[in-house]
């Protein structure tokens, strides 16, 4: 099964996340199938390629909570 989830980057106490499409059996930091955007929780900045995300959802990818 394919999931849309966050991949953690950054350093200690300063996280930065990439929004990626990956298989649910792979580890969090494994190579993703596709990168959709990024999210910075410190500045609340998020960039997401909505069209590509919707295409993956139509193909059966499930976003995680």
JSON list of C-alpha atoms in Angstrom, two decimals:
[
{"chain": "A", "resi": 1, "resn": "UNK", "atom": "CA", "xyz": [0.00, 0.00, 0.00]},
{"chain": "A", "resi": 2, "resn": "UNK", "atom": "CA", "xyz": [1.22, 3.50, -0.83]},
{"chain": "A", "resi": 3, "resn": "UNK", "atom": "CA", "xyz": [0.98, 6.32, 1.72]},
{"chain": "A", "resi": 4, "resn": "UNK", "atom": "CA", "xyz": [1.51, 10.07, 1.75]},
{"chain": "A", "resi": 5, "resn": "UNK", "atom": "CA", "xyz": [3.49, 10.96, 4.86]},
{"chain": "A", "resi": 6, "resn": "UNK", "atom": "CA", "xyz": [6.19, 13.21, 6.33]},
{"chain": "A", "resi": 7, "resn": "UNK", "atom": "CA", "xyz": [9.93, 12.58, 6.11]},
{"chain": "A", "resi": 8, "resn": "UNK", "atom": "CA", "xyz": [11.83, 14.29, 8.94]},
{"chain": "A", "resi": 9, "resn": "UNK", "atom": "CA", "xyz": [14.87, 16.40, 8.19]},
{"chain": "A", "resi": 10, "resn": "UNK", "atom": "CA", "xyz": [16.70, 19.11, 10.10]},
{"chain": "A", "resi": 11, "resn": "UNK", "atom": "CA", "xyz": [18.60, 18.79, 13.32]},
{"chain": "A", "resi": 12, "resn": "UNK", "atom": "CA", "xyz": [17.79, 18.32, 16.99]},
{"chain": "A", "resi": 13, "resn": "UNK", "atom": "CA", "xyz": [14.92, 20.53, 18.19]},
{"chain": "A", "resi": 14, "resn": "UNK", "atom": "CA", "xyz": [14.65, 22.14, 14.74]},
{"chain": "A", "resi": 15, "resn": "UNK", "atom": "CA", "xyz": [12.59, 19.78, 12.58]},
{"chain": "A", "resi": 16, "resn": "UNK", "atom": "CA", "xyz": [11.83, 20.23, 8.90]},
{"chain": "A", "resi": 17, "resn": "UNK", "atom": "CA", "xyz": [9.62, 17.83, 6.99]},
{"chain": "A", "resi": 18, "resn": "UNK", "atom": "CA", "xyz": [9.21, 16.80, 3.36]},
{"chain": "A", "resi": 19, "resn": "UNK", "atom": "CA", "xyz": [5.82, 15.54, 2.20]},
{"chain": "A", "resi": 20, "resn": "UNK", "atom": "CA", "xyz": [6.51, 12.30, 0.32]},
{"chain": "A", "resi": 21, "resn": "UNK", "atom": "CA", "xyz": [4.79, 9.33, -1.28]},
{"chain": "A", "resi": 22, "resn": "UNK", "atom": "CA", "xyz": [6.23, 6.01, -0.12]},
{"chain": "A", "resi": 23, "resn": "UNK", "atom": "CA", "xyz": [5.30, 2.38, 0.51]},
{"chain": "A", "resi": 24, "resn": "UNK", "atom": "CA", "xyz": [3.95, 1.75, 4.01]},
{"chain": "A", "resi": 25, "resn": "UNK", "atom": "CA", "xyz": [6.53, -0.99, 4.70]},
{"chain": "A", "resi": 26, "resn": "UNK", "atom": "CA", "xyz": [9.56, 1.28, 4.22]},
{"chain": "A", "resi": 27, "resn": "UNK", "atom": "CA", "xyz": [11.25, 3.25, 6.98]},
{"chain": "A", "resi": 28, "resn": "UNK", "atom": "CA", "xyz": [10.50, 6.94, 7.52]},
{"chain": "A", "resi": 29, "resn": "UNK", "atom": "CA", "xyz": [13.79, 8.15, 6.03]},
{"chain": "A", "resi": 30, "resn": "UNK", "atom": "CA", "xyz": [13.96, 5.70, 3.12]},
{"chain": "A", "resi": 31, "resn": "UNK", "atom": "CA", "xyz": [14.04, 6.88, -0.49]},
{"chain": "A", "resi": 32, "resn": "UNK", "atom": "CA", "xyz": [10.54, 8.06, -1.46]},
{"chain": "A", "resi": 33, "resn": "UNK", "atom": "CA", "xyz": [8.64, 7.30, -4.65]},
{"chain": "A", "resi": 34, "resn": "UNK", "atom": "CA", "xyz": [7.77, 10.99, -5.12]},
{"chain": "A", "resi": 35, "resn": "UNK", "atom": "CA", "xyz": [8.22, 14.25, -3.20]},
{"chain": "A", "resi": 36, "resn": "UNK", "atom": "CA", "xyz": [5.16, 16.50, -3.05]},
{"chain": "A", "resi": 37, "resn": "UNK", "atom": "CA", "xyz": [6.39, 19.45, -1.00]},
{"chain": "A", "resi": 38, "resn": "UNK", "atom": "CA", "xyz": [7.72, 20.52, 2.37]},
{"chain": "A", "resi": 39, "resn": "UNK", "atom": "CA", "xyz": [6.54, 21.74, 5.79]},
{"chain": "A", "resi": 40, "resn": "UNK", "atom": "CA", "xyz": [8.33, 23.82, 8.41]},
{"chain": "A", "resi": 41, "resn": "UNK", "atom": "CA", "xyz": [6.51, 23.67, 11.79]},
{"chain": "A", "resi": 42, "resn": "UNK", "atom": "CA", "xyz": [8.55, 26.55, 13.28]},
{"chain": "A", "resi": 43, "resn": "UNK", "atom": "CA", "xyz": [7.41, 29.12, 10.70]},
{"chain": "A", "resi": 44, "resn": "UNK", "atom": "CA", "xyz": [4.18, 27.27, 9.76]},
{"chain": "A", "resi": 45, "resn": "UNK", "atom": "CA", "xyz": [5.28, 27.42, 6.11]},
{"chain": "A", "resi": 46, "resn": "UNK", "atom": "CA", "xyz": [3.95, 24.66, 3.86]},
{"chain": "A", "resi": 47, "resn": "UNK", "atom": "CA", "xyz": [4.36, 24.17, 0.14]},
{"chain": "A", "resi": 48, "resn": "UNK", "atom": "CA", "xyz": [2.42, 21.35, -1.50]},
{"chain": "A", "resi": 49, "resn": "UNK", "atom": "CA", "xyz": [1.93, 20.38, -5.13]},
{"chain": "A", "resi": 50, "resn": "UNK", "atom": "CA", "xyz": [-1.83, 19.86, -4.86]},
{"chain": "A", "resi": 51, "resn": "UNK", "atom": "CA", "xyz": [-2.37, 18.48, -8.34]},
{"chain": "A", "resi": 52, "resn": "UNK", "atom": "CA", "xyz": [0.25, 15.76, -7.92]},
{"chain": "A", "resi": 53, "resn": "UNK", "atom": "CA", "xyz": [-1.10, 14.93, -4.46]},
{"chain": "A", "resi": 54, "resn": "UNK", "atom": "CA", "xyz": [-4.63, 14.53, -5.84]},
{"chain": "A", "resi": 55, "resn": "UNK", "atom": "CA", "xyz": [-3.30, 12.32, -8.64]},
{"chain": "A", "resi": 56, "resn": "UNK", "atom": "CA", "xyz": [-1.64, 10.02, -6.07]},
{"chain": "A", "resi": 57, "resn": "UNK", "atom": "CA", "xyz": [-4.84, 9.90, -4.00]},
{"chain": "A", "resi": 58, "resn": "UNK", "atom": "CA", "xyz": [-6.80, 8.90, -7.14]},
{"chain": "A", "resi": 59, "resn": "UNK", "atom": "CA", "xyz": [-4.24, 6.13, -7.70]},
{"chain": "A", "resi": 60, "resn": "UNK", "atom": "CA", "xyz": [-4.94, 4.79, -4.19]},
{"chain": "A", "resi": 61, "resn": "UNK", "atom": "CA", "xyz": [-2.40, 6.51, -1.93]},
{"chain": "A", "resi": 62, "resn": "UNK", "atom": "CA", "xyz": [-3.67, 7.13, 1.59]},
{"chain": "A", "resi": 63, "resn": "UNK", "atom": "CA", "xyz": [-2.67, 10.26, 3.52]},
{"chain": "A", "resi": 64, "resn": "UNK", "atom": "CA", "xyz": [-1.58, 9.58, 7.10]},
{"chain": "A", "resi": 65, "resn": "UNK", "atom": "CA", "xyz": [-2.87, 11.45, 10.10]}
]
